[in-house]
XYZ file of N, CA and C in Angstrom:
813
model
N -13.209 10.801 0.938
C -13.692 11.133 2.221
C -12.633 10.763 3.313
N -11.668 9.865 3.053
C -10.778 9.346 3.999
C -9.876 10.482 4.364
N -9.337 10.309 5.571
C -8.296 11.167 6.053
C -6.862 10.456 5.920
N -5.873 11.254 5.998
C -4.481 10.737 5.939
C -4.332 9.712 7.121
N -3.850 8.529 6.781
C -3.574 7.550 7.855
C -4.864 6.695 8.210
N -6.011 6.861 7.582
C -7.126 6.066 7.950
C -6.953 4.594 7.629
N -7.563 3.729 8.568
C -7.659 2.224 8.261
C -9.060 2.073 7.777
N -9.227 1.439 6.693
C -10.512 1.215 6.052
C -10.897 -0.238 6.037
N -11.978 -0.680 6.698
C -12.539 -2.030 6.730
C -13.461 -2.256 5.581
N -13.103 -3.349 4.670
C -13.916 -3.586 3.607
C -14.597 -4.904 3.852
N -15.914 -4.926 3.605
C -16.613 -6.196 3.748
C -17.615 -6.367 2.518
N -17.452 -7.504 1.979
C -18.402 -7.846 0.791
C -17.710 -7.922 -0.599
N -18.434 -7.967 -1.656
C -17.905 -8.196 -3.012
C -18.146 -6.844 -3.657
N -16.993 -6.182 -4.072
C -17.028 -4.832 -4.575
C -16.816 -5.031 -6.034
N -17.752 -4.794 -6.911
C -17.676 -4.883 -8.415
C -17.497 -3.470 -8.970
N -16.393 -3.144 -9.467
C -16.171 -1.706 -9.881
C -16.140 -1.695 -11.421
N -16.207 -0.446 -11.948
C -16.217 -0.233 -13.376
C -15.154 0.633 -13.884
N -14.279 1.179 -12.959
C -13.133 1.994 -13.376
C -12.149 1.884 -12.161
N -10.847 2.237 -12.391
C -9.778 2.098 -11.267
C -10.063 2.911 -10.067
N -9.739 2.361 -8.933
C -9.806 3.190 -7.698
C -8.531 3.853 -7.631
N -8.584 5.185 -7.568
C -7.352 6.027 -7.469
C -7.151 6.390 -5.961
N -6.034 5.991 -5.485
C -5.733 6.330 -4.080
C -5.104 7.756 -4.139
N -5.579 8.733 -3.343
C -5.144 10.055 -3.292
C -3.633 10.179 -2.976
N -2.822 10.981 -3.685
C -1.508 10.971 -3.539
C -1.002 11.421 -2.235
N -1.714 12.291 -1.574
C -1.195 12.895 -0.260
C -1.721 12.156 0.917
N -2.270 10.838 0.736
C -2.790 10.286 1.969
C -2.138 8.788 2.143
N -1.802 8.411 3.305
C -1.484 7.042 3.693
C -2.799 6.431 3.995
N -3.062 5.235 3.426
C -4.344 4.575 3.575
C -4.074 3.190 3.694
N -4.851 2.533 4.608
C -4.677 1.117 4.846
C -6.073 0.352 4.694
N -6.001 -0.560 3.701
C -7.277 -1.362 3.344
C -7.287 -2.812 4.008
N -8.236 -3.077 4.732
C -8.328 -4.461 5.397
C -9.703 -4.999 5.034
N -9.529 -6.344 4.462
C -10.788 -7.046 4.050
C -11.292 -7.924 5.251
N -12.507 -8.055 5.226
C -13.186 -9.064 6.055
C -13.122 -10.443 5.262
N -13.502 -11.498 5.893
C -13.482 -12.779 5.272
C -14.382 -12.806 4.030
N -13.675 -13.103 2.851
C -14.342 -13.169 1.646
C -14.380 -11.901 0.865
N -13.781 -10.907 1.264
C -13.958 -9.494 0.566
C -13.163 -9.655 -0.764
N -13.864 -9.120 -1.852
C -13.269 -9.081 -3.170
C -13.485 -7.624 -3.702
N -12.353 -7.315 -4.579
C -12.535 -6.111 -5.298
C -12.189 -6.555 -6.671
N -13.164 -6.299 -7.654
C -13.011 -6.998 -9.001
C -13.705 -6.117 -10.049
N -13.391 -6.422 -11.280
C -14.299 -6.051 -12.418
C -15.244 -7.254 -12.559
N -16.359 -6.926 -13.199
C -17.396 -8.059 -13.317
C -16.742 -9.237 -14.209
N -15.979 -8.942 -15.281
C -15.324 -10.025 -16.039
C -14.008 -9.418 -16.559
N -13.134 -10.309 -16.814
C -11.817 -9.876 -17.481
C -11.883 -9.597 -18.826
N -11.354 -8.531 -19.359
C -11.322 -8.043 -20.712
C -9.870 -7.855 -21.264
N -9.470 -8.627 -22.150
C -8.088 -8.402 -22.663
C -7.882 -7.094 -23.368
N -8.916 -6.333 -23.821
C -8.880 -5.135 -24.357
C -8.614 -3.937 -23.417
N -8.651 -4.260 -21.934
C -8.644 -3.285 -20.982
C -7.130 -3.107 -20.541
N -6.812 -1.870 -20.082
C -5.610 -1.652 -19.364
C -5.856 -1.118 -17.993
N -7.064 -1.155 -17.607
C -7.458 -0.633 -16.194
C -6.805 -1.477 -15.096
N -6.198 -0.759 -14.056
C -5.880 -1.451 -12.768
C -7.078 -1.530 -11.915
N -6.920 -2.180 -10.795
C -8.006 -2.187 -9.753
C -7.707 -0.989 -8.879
N -6.504 -0.991 -8.261
C -6.126 0.138 -7.423
C -4.833 0.809 -8.108
N -4.875 2.097 -8.359
C -3.764 2.837 -8.870
C -3.295 3.926 -7.769
N -2.102 3.875 -7.319
C -1.567 4.744 -6.278
C -0.279 5.358 -6.811
N -0.302 6.655 -7.004
C 0.889 7.531 -7.307
C 0.998 8.390 -6.142
N 1.792 7.936 -5.169
C 1.799 8.516 -3.827
C 2.932 9.575 -3.706
N 2.644 10.510 -2.733
C 3.633 11.520 -2.347
C 4.700 10.826 -1.565
N 5.827 11.313 -1.538
C 6.966 10.764 -0.768
C 6.504 10.809 0.733
N 6.780 9.756 1.427
C 6.532 9.626 2.860
C 5.149 9.071 3.121
N 4.399 8.666 2.237
C 3.052 8.058 2.437
C 3.131 6.471 2.344
N 2.321 5.850 3.098
C 2.197 4.408 3.281
C 0.933 3.806 2.755
N 0.977 2.619 2.216
C -0.183 1.981 1.677
C -0.191 0.414 2.082
N -1.337 -0.013 2.625
C -1.546 -1.385 3.029
C -2.784 -2.072 2.390
N -2.666 -3.253 1.971
C -3.685 -4.137 1.436
C -3.595 -5.426 2.235
N -4.672 -5.885 2.859
C -4.626 -6.972 3.775
C -5.995 -7.819 3.571
N -5.793 -9.059 3.232
C -6.901 -10.013 3.293
C -7.995 -9.550 2.264
N -7.644 -9.258 0.987
C -8.508 -9.005 -0.062
C -8.276 -9.864 -1.253
N -9.398 -10.338 -2.009
C -9.180 -10.943 -3.149
C -9.309 -10.027 -4.267
N -8.358 -10.004 -5.266
C -8.378 -8.922 -6.314
C -8.351 -9.699 -7.628
N -9.329 -9.362 -8.621
C -9.382 -10.134 -9.802
C -9.916 -9.344 -10.996
N -9.574 -9.911 -12.137
C -10.115 -9.439 -13.388
C -9.644 -8.078 -13.893
N -8.479 -7.629 -13.451
C -7.895 -6.402 -14.026
C -7.194 -6.587 -15.375
N -7.497 -5.808 -16.288
C -6.764 -5.801 -17.573
C -5.309 -5.391 -17.399
N -5.197 -4.370 -16.462
C -3.873 -3.982 -16.067
C -3.424 -4.682 -14.896
N -2.926 -3.944 -13.844
C -2.532 -4.654 -12.588
C -3.559 -4.561 -11.514
N -3.661 -5.507 -10.601
C -4.559 -5.451 -9.511
C -4.090 -4.207 -8.593
N -2.876 -4.121 -8.338
C -2.279 -3.018 -7.566
C -1.190 -2.426 -8.354
N -1.227 -1.185 -8.704
C -0.033 -0.605 -9.286
C 0.282 0.660 -8.458
N 1.405 0.692 -7.839
C 1.766 1.734 -6.919
C 3.126 2.318 -7.165
N 3.379 3.489 -6.978
C 4.576 4.178 -7.140
C 4.803 5.281 -6.194
N 6.073 5.573 -5.824
C 6.457 6.699 -5.055
C 6.290 6.665 -3.501
N 5.535 5.589 -3.035
C 5.241 5.685 -1.635
C 6.494 5.169 -0.835
N 6.680 5.605 0.465
C 7.683 5.177 1.251
C 7.623 3.745 1.681
N 6.328 3.211 1.698
C 6.083 1.840 2.211
C 4.839 1.311 1.523
N 4.863 0.086 0.912
C 3.731 -0.647 0.403
C 3.704 -2.025 1.021
N 2.648 -2.416 1.827
C 2.549 -3.687 2.415
C 1.291 -4.403 1.799
N 1.533 -5.573 1.183
C 0.403 -6.385 0.725
C 0.546 -7.767 1.358
N -0.442 -8.117 2.251
C -0.290 -9.385 2.919
C -1.662 -10.146 2.927
N -1.571 -11.443 2.870
C -2.754 -12.367 2.977
C -3.775 -12.001 1.797
N -3.354 -11.687 0.692
C -4.266 -11.351 -0.401
C -4.151 -12.487 -1.517
N -5.281 -12.612 -2.196
C -5.347 -13.619 -3.350
C -5.601 -12.662 -4.657
N -4.735 -13.106 -5.727
C -4.819 -12.446 -6.921
C -5.091 -13.529 -8.063
N -6.052 -13.233 -8.827
C -6.148 -14.130 -10.092
C -6.958 -13.518 -11.236
N -6.596 -13.899 -12.449
C -7.215 -13.410 -13.667
C -6.927 -11.867 -13.828
N -5.716 -11.431 -13.453
C -5.271 -10.107 -13.744
C -4.215 -10.121 -14.864
N -4.609 -9.677 -16.083
C -3.755 -9.723 -17.194
C -3.867 -10.961 -18.083
N -4.694 -11.899 -17.574
C -4.988 -13.143 -18.474
C -6.388 -13.621 -17.990
N -7.146 -14.101 -19.033
C -8.420 -14.659 -18.804
C -8.473 -15.869 -17.999
N -7.324 -16.620 -18.042
C -7.193 -18.055 -17.478
C -7.573 -19.073 -18.466
N -7.949 -18.670 -19.685
C -8.389 -19.699 -20.669
C -7.251 -19.995 -21.792
N -7.422 -21.203 -22.329
C -6.768 -21.602 -23.616
C -5.315 -21.923 -23.376
N -4.857 -21.925 -22.153
C -3.444 -22.417 -21.931
C -3.298 -23.296 -20.689
N -2.606 -24.402 -20.695
C -2.387 -25.231 -19.595
C -0.801 -25.107 -19.262
N -0.357 -24.502 -18.242
C 0.902 -24.174 -17.876
C 1.476 -25.450 -17.057
N 0.660 -26.299 -16.587
C 1.127 -27.412 -15.781
C 1.255 -28.699 -16.542
N 2.298 -29.436 -16.295
C 2.548 -30.604 -17.040
C 1.385 -31.633 -16.967
N 0.880 -31.974 -18.070
C -0.282 -32.909 -18.105
C 0.067 -34.163 -18.918
N -0.309 -35.293 -18.374
C -0.095 -36.507 -19.101
C -1.241 -36.863 -19.993
N -1.312 -36.114 -21.137
C -2.434 -36.178 -22.084
C -1.929 -36.259 -23.517
N -2.737 -36.474 -24.404
C -2.327 -36.434 -25.724
C -2.115 -35.012 -26.267
N -1.667 -34.823 -27.544
C -1.388 -33.563 -28.103
C -2.818 -32.949 -28.378
N -2.901 -31.721 -27.940
C -4.240 -30.932 -28.120
C -4.454 -30.553 -29.634
N -5.623 -30.453 -29.914
C -5.953 -30.118 -31.283
C -5.630 -28.665 -31.481
N -5.278 -28.245 -32.728
C -5.059 -26.842 -33.112
C -6.253 -25.925 -32.710
N -6.086 -24.892 -32.060
C -7.130 -23.976 -31.668
C -7.713 -24.316 -30.266
N -7.260 -25.474 -29.763
C -7.862 -25.855 -28.429
C -6.879 -25.325 -27.348
N -6.970 -26.043 -26.197
C -6.047 -25.650 -25.088
C -4.578 -25.828 -25.517
N -3.706 -24.857 -25.285
C -2.356 -24.984 -25.653
C -1.599 -25.427 -24.412
N -0.315 -25.829 -24.710
C 0.610 -26.217 -23.560
C 1.480 -27.346 -23.988
N 1.715 -28.326 -23.157
C 2.628 -29.410 -23.509
C 2.166 -30.656 -22.840
N 2.418 -31.790 -23.479
C 2.159 -32.963 -22.756
C 3.306 -33.440 -21.868
N 3.301 -34.646 -21.320
C 4.383 -34.964 -20.344
C 5.705 -35.306 -20.922
N 5.688 -35.440 -22.359
C 6.961 -35.632 -23.005
C 7.350 -34.621 -23.972
N 6.394 -33.774 -24.397
C 6.716 -32.963 -25.588
C 5.952 -31.577 -25.575
N 6.685 -30.540 -25.815
C 6.065 -29.255 -25.995
C 5.424 -29.269 -27.382
N 4.112 -28.926 -27.534
C 3.483 -29.202 -28.699
C 2.689 -27.940 -29.294
N 3.027 -26.758 -28.766
C 2.236 -25.604 -29.243
C 3.220 -24.814 -30.227
N 2.615 -24.406 -31.308
C 3.504 -23.651 -32.322
C 3.555 -22.153 -31.810
N 4.604 -21.342 -32.414
C 4.671 -20.030 -32.045
C 3.442 -19.272 -32.533
N 2.865 -19.639 -33.664
C 1.696 -18.977 -34.143
C 0.531 -19.338 -33.223
N 0.283 -20.347 -32.796
C -0.743 -20.669 -31.789
C -0.642 -19.898 -30.515
N 0.574 -19.758 -30.025
C 0.794 -19.036 -28.759
C 0.590 -17.526 -29.036
N 0.975 -17.035 -30.065
C 0.729 -15.601 -30.490
C -0.688 -15.306 -30.551
N -1.394 -16.208 -31.220
C -2.903 -16.126 -31.308
C -3.503 -16.066 -29.907
N -3.097 -17.133 -29.139
C -3.632 -17.159 -27.762
C -3.430 -15.879 -26.949
N -2.147 -15.259 -27.045
C -1.737 -14.041 -26.305
C -2.711 -12.926 -26.684
N -2.836 -12.785 -28.027
C -3.578 -11.663 -28.579
C -5.082 -11.680 -28.050
N -5.577 -12.805 -27.878
C -7.075 -12.904 -27.620
C -7.329 -13.127 -26.134
N -6.346 -13.519 -25.310
C -6.639 -13.852 -23.893
C -5.821 -13.071 -22.913
N -4.886 -12.266 -23.388
C -3.902 -11.563 -22.445
C -3.878 -10.102 -22.595
N -3.471 -9.363 -21.546
C -3.187 -7.972 -21.676
C -1.854 -7.688 -20.755
N -1.316 -6.486 -20.931
C -0.021 -6.163 -20.265
C -0.300 -5.796 -18.753
N -0.752 -6.813 -17.941
C -1.078 -6.537 -16.580
C -0.576 -7.688 -15.734
N -1.119 -7.806 -14.485
C -0.734 -8.763 -13.598
C -1.149 -8.468 -12.184
N -0.539 -9.089 -11.202
C -0.994 -8.911 -9.806
C -0.531 -7.568 -9.214
N 0.908 -7.417 -9.069
C 1.339 -6.333 -8.397
C 2.437 -5.645 -9.148
N 2.401 -4.349 -9.450
C 3.514 -3.518 -10.023
C 3.915 -2.450 -8.984
N 5.149 -2.558 -8.468
C 5.581 -1.450 -7.453
C 6.806 -0.704 -8.139
N 6.692 0.589 -8.198
C 7.767 1.300 -8.873
C 8.325 2.416 -7.878
N 9.590 2.366 -7.598
C 10.051 3.420 -6.717
C 9.648 3.362 -5.333
N 9.248 2.205 -4.803
C 8.828 2.053 -3.397
C 9.966 1.769 -2.471
N 10.083 2.648 -1.530
C 11.336 2.471 -0.610
C 11.331 1.111 0.264
N 10.180 0.841 0.891
C 10.116 -0.358 1.708
C 8.820 -1.130 1.124
N 9.082 -2.285 0.599
C 8.163 -3.120 -0.104
C 7.974 -4.441 0.703
N 6.893 -4.798 1.179
C 6.666 -5.935 1.895
C 5.487 -6.641 1.364
N 5.813 -7.806 0.701
C 4.785 -8.638 0.007
C 4.900 -10.042 0.696
N 3.805 -10.425 1.369
C 3.959 -11.688 2.177
C 2.626 -12.450 2.135
N 2.686 -13.793 2.245
C 1.647 -14.673 2.366
C 0.514 -14.372 1.321
N 0.969 -14.410 0.014
C 0.125 -14.069 -1.107
C -0.103 -15.409 -1.902
N -1.234 -15.438 -2.628
C -1.513 -16.455 -3.681
C -1.864 -15.675 -4.993
N -1.019 -15.965 -5.944
C -1.032 -15.241 -7.263
C -1.114 -16.431 -8.374
N -2.168 -16.405 -9.068
C -2.323 -17.425 -10.190
C -3.192 -17.015 -11.273
N -3.020 -17.730 -12.390
C -3.874 -17.451 -13.650
C -3.949 -15.977 -14.038
N -2.794 -15.369 -13.891
C -2.651 -13.972 -14.429
C -1.510 -13.877 -15.415
N -1.150 -12.603 -15.774
C -0.015 -12.514 -16.702
C 1.231 -12.376 -15.864
N 1.676 -11.139 -15.475
C 2.785 -10.985 -14.616
C 2.358 -11.343 -13.181
N 3.244 -11.971 -12.411
C 2.940 -12.046 -11.017
C 3.335 -10.787 -10.167
N 4.663 -10.730 -9.745
C 5.110 -9.469 -9.035
C 6.091 -8.828 -10.015
N 6.032 -7.450 -10.131
C 7.051 -6.854 -10.831
C 7.388 -5.632 -9.928
N 8.702 -5.474 -9.451
C 9.096 -4.359 -8.610
C 10.285 -3.721 -9.458
N 10.101 -2.328 -9.493
C 11.028 -1.591 -10.303
C 11.751 -0.489 -9.533
N 13.016 -0.562 -9.426
C 13.818 0.403 -8.584
C 13.227 0.513 -7.197
N 13.118 -0.551 -6.567
C 12.569 -0.420 -5.089
C 13.552 -0.783 -4.140
N 13.401 -0.441 -2.862
C 14.182 -0.880 -1.708
C 15.306 0.326 -1.335
N 15.015 1.518 -1.788
C 16.016 2.574 -1.427
C 15.266 3.934 -1.583
N 15.946 4.952 -0.898
C 15.431 6.311 -1.086
C 16.591 7.170 -1.391
N 16.852 7.621 -2.662
C 18.078 8.368 -2.944
C 19.224 7.430 -2.666
N 20.090 7.918 -1.807
C 21.263 7.023 -1.317
C 21.094 6.355 -0.058
N 19.826 6.464 0.529
C 19.473 5.724 1.723
C 18.979 4.382 1.561
N 19.594 3.370 2.160
C 19.068 2.039 1.930
C 17.866 1.725 2.695
N 16.932 1.016 2.138
C 15.638 0.649 2.707
C 15.662 -0.927 2.492
N 14.457 -1.496 2.056
C 14.515 -2.962 1.954
C 13.276 -3.447 1.215
N 13.261 -4.690 0.762
C 12.146 -5.320 0.175
C 11.964 -6.758 0.529
N 10.804 -7.227 0.931
C 10.549 -8.679 1.340
C 9.538 -9.206 0.348
N 9.784 -10.363 -0.185
C 8.769 -11.125 -0.840
C 8.816 -12.649 -0.188
N 7.889 -12.914 0.506
C 8.007 -14.069 1.254
C 6.741 -14.873 1.526
N 6.880 -16.256 1.628
C 5.731 -17.174 2.053
C 4.580 -17.082 1.145
N 4.836 -16.977 -0.240
C 3.755 -16.919 -1.219
C 3.800 -17.937 -2.197
N 2.571 -18.282 -2.734
C 2.366 -19.257 -3.772
C 2.101 -18.460 -5.093
N 3.000 -18.587 -6.079
C 2.935 -17.856 -7.411
C 3.091 -18.820 -8.426
N 1.895 -19.243 -9.080
C 1.886 -20.248 -10.016
C 1.028 -20.131 -11.063
N 1.179 -20.744 -12.348
C 0.378 -20.769 -13.499
C -0.065 -19.420 -13.924
N 1.028 -18.494 -14.063
C 0.898 -17.235 -14.618
C 1.621 -17.223 -15.976
N 1.182 -16.489 -16.941
C 1.733 -16.424 -18.263
C 3.154 -15.888 -18.270
N 3.358 -14.820 -17.556
C 4.718 -14.158 -17.512
C 5.576 -14.781 -16.349
N 6.447 -13.959 -15.909
C 7.361 -14.278 -14.789
C 6.614 -14.346 -13.530
N 7.080 -15.152 -12.548
C 6.554 -15.300 -11.265
C 6.891 -14.045 -10.447
N 8.225 -13.770 -10.288
C 8.778 -12.441 -9.560
C 9.789 -11.968 -10.475
N 9.639 -10.611 -10.620
C 10.615 -9.856 -11.556
C 11.069 -8.684 -10.799
N 12.397 -8.581 -10.371
C 12.949 -7.437 -9.930
C 13.563 -6.671 -11.126
N 13.093 -5.553 -11.471
C 13.490 -4.927 -12.738
C 14.264 -3.653 -12.509
N 15.067 -3.288 -13.560
C 15.770 -2.026 -13.604
C 15.115 -1.083 -14.644
N 14.915 0.140 -14.251
C 14.317 1.176 -15.126
C 15.182 1.459 -16.344
N 16.540 1.165 -16.178
C 17.466 1.457 -17.165
C 17.750 0.270 -18.005
N 17.057 -0.807 -17.739
C 17.243 -2.065 -18.437
C 18.652 -2.654 -18.426
N 19.486 -2.275 -17.319
C 20.785 -2.805 -17.177
C 21.126 -2.655 -15.662
N 22.380 -2.801 -15.344
C 22.906 -2.734 -13.940
C 23.053 -1.392 -13.249
N 22.648 -0.300 -14.060
C 22.886 1.089 -13.468
C 21.651 1.379 -12.608
N 20.653 0.550 -12.565
C 19.476 0.844 -11.676
C 18.957 -0.533 -11.256
N 17.849 -0.602 -10.635
C 17.117 -1.909 -10.209
C 16.817 -1.846 -8.600
N 16.515 -2.943 -8.215
C 16.014 -3.070 -6.795
C 17.193 -3.371 -5.911
N 17.188 -2.983 -4.685
C 18.212 -3.132 -3.642
C 17.702 -3.736 -2.370
N 18.524 -4.511 -1.769
C 18.251 -5.002 -0.348
C 16.986 -5.842 -0.251
N 16.754 -6.621 -1.261
C 15.608 -7.493 -1.278
C 15.911 -8.907 -0.737
N 14.981 -9.459 0.108
C 15.133 -10.827 0.466
C 13.842 -11.523 -0.026
N 14.098 -12.491 -1.019
C 13.007 -13.281 -1.536
C 13.117 -14.767 -1.013
N 12.303 -15.131 -0.100
C 12.515 -16.270 0.593
C 11.125 -17.086 0.920
N 11.300 -18.473 0.962
C 10.195 -19.235 1.457
C 8.997 -19.144 0.416
N 9.182 -19.038 -0.883
C 8.128 -18.918 -1.795
C 8.041 -20.234 -2.681
N 6.898 -20.570 -3.176
C 6.663 -21.647 -4.104
C 6.344 -20.909 -5.401
N 7.373 -21.010 -6.433
C 7.084 -20.325 -7.680
C 7.073 -21.412 -8.751
N 5.798 -21.799 -9.151
C 5.707 -23.062 -10.087
C 4.927 -22.721 -11.234
N 5.323 -23.444 -12.390
C 4.662 -23.514 -13.660
C 4.271 -22.171 -14.235
N 5.122 -21.205 -14.265
C 4.878 -19.877 -14.795
C 5.461 -19.952 -16.282
N 4.885 -19.135 -17.197
C 5.292 -19.310 -18.554
C 6.618 -18.587 -18.896
N 6.980 -17.626 -18.042
C 8.236 -16.862 -18.163
C 9.301 -17.482 -17.121
N 10.118 -16.662 -16.703
C 11.053 -17.042 -15.580
C 10.331 -17.201 -14.277
N 10.917 -18.192 -13.416
C 10.327 -18.308 -12.129
C 10.578 -17.024 -11.409
N 11.867 -16.734 -11.247
C 12.351 -15.417 -10.583
C 13.399 -14.945 -11.411
N 13.350 -13.592 -11.762
C 14.299 -12.792 -12.503
C 14.753 -11.547 -11.720
N 15.986 -11.278 -11.689
C 16.475 -10.034 -11.251
C 17.355 -9.354 -12.328
N 17.044 -8.159 -12.667
C 17.752 -7.401 -13.685
C 18.283 -6.156 -12.916
N 19.723 -6.033 -12.904
C 20.263 -4.960 -12.260
C 20.192 -5.095 -10.738
N 20.242 -4.106 -9.989
C 20.168 -4.107 -8.603
C 21.334 -4.532 -7.878
N 21.251 -4.507 -6.565
C 22.380 -4.895 -5.736
C 22.014 -5.364 -4.418
N 22.620 -6.218 -3.827
C 22.539 -6.811 -2.507
C 21.114 -7.491 -2.319
N 20.756 -8.267 -3.185
C 19.480 -9.039 -3.150
C 19.853 -10.453 -2.914
N 18.865 -11.008 -2.184
C 19.096 -12.455 -1.774
C 17.803 -13.465 -2.233
N 17.977 -14.460 -2.754
C 17.000 -15.384 -3.070
C 17.337 -16.743 -2.340
N 16.427 -17.205 -1.593
C 16.757 -18.379 -0.700
C 15.413 -19.147 -0.317
N 15.662 -20.381 0.107
C 14.809 -21.232 0.763
C 13.370 -21.291 0.141
N 13.361 -21.596 -1.198
C 12.165 -21.613 -1.898
C 12.156 -22.893 -2.808
N 11.019 -23.117 -3.441
C 10.898 -24.120 -4.509
C 10.613 -23.434 -5.807
N 11.321 -23.667 -6.837
C 11.158 -23.032 -8.151
C 10.996 -24.195 -9.197
N 9.895 -24.513 -9.626
C 9.608 -25.730 -10.356
C 8.739 -25.509 -11.566
N 9.194 -26.113 -12.725
C 8.249 -26.310 -13.831
C 8.083 -24.929 -14.616
N 8.891 -23.999 -14.422
C 8.684 -22.715 -15.168
C 9.124 -22.943 -16.596
N 8.542 -22.274 -17.585
C 8.801 -22.632 -18.965
C 10.143 -21.959 -19.404
N 10.591 -20.899 -18.658
C 11.898 -20.377 -18.891
C 12.817 -20.738 -17.783
N 13.790 -19.842 -17.426
C 14.692 -20.264 -16.410
C 14.027 -20.254 -15.033
N 14.481 -21.184 -14.176
C 13.974 -21.129 -12.878
C 14.358 -19.857 -12.169
N 15.686 -19.492 -12.260
C 16.249 -18.182 -11.727
C 17.125 -17.632 -12.700
N 16.860 -16.315 -13.080
C 17.663 -15.595 -14.123
C 18.185 -14.411 -13.399
N 19.553 -14.263 -13.298
C 20.202 -13.045 -12.604
C 21.010 -12.372 -13.794
N 20.685 -11.049 -14.003
C 21.315 -10.402 -15.169
C 21.850 -8.992 -14.657
N 23.123 -8.782 -14.811
C 23.777 -7.493 -14.501
C 23.540 -7.029 -13.094
N 23.573 -7.982 -12.183
C 23.367 -7.695 -10.685
C 24.717 -7.628 -9.958
N 24.691 -6.927 -8.828
C 25.741 -6.797 -7.886
C 25.389 -7.363 -6.617
N 26.533 -8.182 -6.122
C 26.262 -8.802 -4.798
C 25.040 -9.662 -4.630
N 24.777 -10.447 -5.626
C 23.534 -11.268 -5.432
C 23.911 -12.581 -4.690
N 22.946 -12.928 -3.786
C 23.073 -14.142 -3.088
C 22.067 -15.120 -3.263
N 22.402 -16.412 -3.697
C 21.469 -17.368 -3.939
C 21.880 -18.623 -3.105
N 20.936 -19.082 -2.283
C 21.184 -20.253 -1.459
C 19.883 -21.086 -1.137
N 20.089 -22.346 -0.918
C 19.106 -23.262 -0.452
C 17.806 -23.213 -1.261
N 17.969 -23.379 -2.517
C 16.761 -23.478 -3.386
C 16.631 -24.847 -3.958
N 15.278 -25.256 -4.136
C 14.974 -26.400 -4.824
C 14.500 -26.036 -6.157
N 15.474 -26.254 -7.202
C 15.213 -25.867 -8.627
C 14.929 -27.276 -9.368
N 13.814 -27.322 -10.017
C 13.530 -28.591 -10.752
C 12.619 -28.360 -11.963
N 12.949 -29.147 -13.066
C 12.084 -29.087 -14.200
C 11.790 -27.770 -14.909
N 12.748 -26.822 -14.765
C 12.585 -25.519 -15.295
C 13.193 -25.531 -16.751
N 12.592 -24.737 -17.648
C 13.104 -24.443 -18.989
C 13.243 -25.896 -19.779
């Protein structure tokens, strides 16, 4: 029933049973009141359902502001094709992971028993590959907080993302054809996710595509099971002024990129 360009105020706890499909031909802006949630009643690792799915027409804009999004088997927000996607002051958790059976943060404890909570103690990684594979099959799905594909202007700020699988995945964003646009990922806390915290990805899996003109700054990316921040392909991207700590793979992984700028980072205890 919404018209192109409408601003929609959401109040309360919205428990949904199937993905919310944003109409392709409409710019829509969702604003939450204090405590607003959009969620499935429980996380299911057998589900691939997103919370919001938006395959937008060129020239349309999407906004999500002050909403808590949780329990998606797929992504909380999966958007493609829009000229602009803004996500601000939102909280994401248990998207792509139940939050159970894995402790990603360094704990000064004894070795956990087989079949219990996996992870590592303060001196030793102690989970076998078989234990971790069993954990992933029973507790995880190929989802996460935000997936943006082909978005010209991507603005992700002041977010909290935790206990999910992927944090933020941006694919071929930051431009329209040969026209430069931009991406911002800033002032966010991204921690204790199974996959990467932030992933700028190339659809060609090499340097022939990827994201452009991104500024990733003032983020705390801590204790994720994959890379803290990864860029594959792309050009003219900057990572600066953040803390990247305790990630199980690389703190920062740059692969096949052009004109990458890295400065003023606090990198500690990664890999």
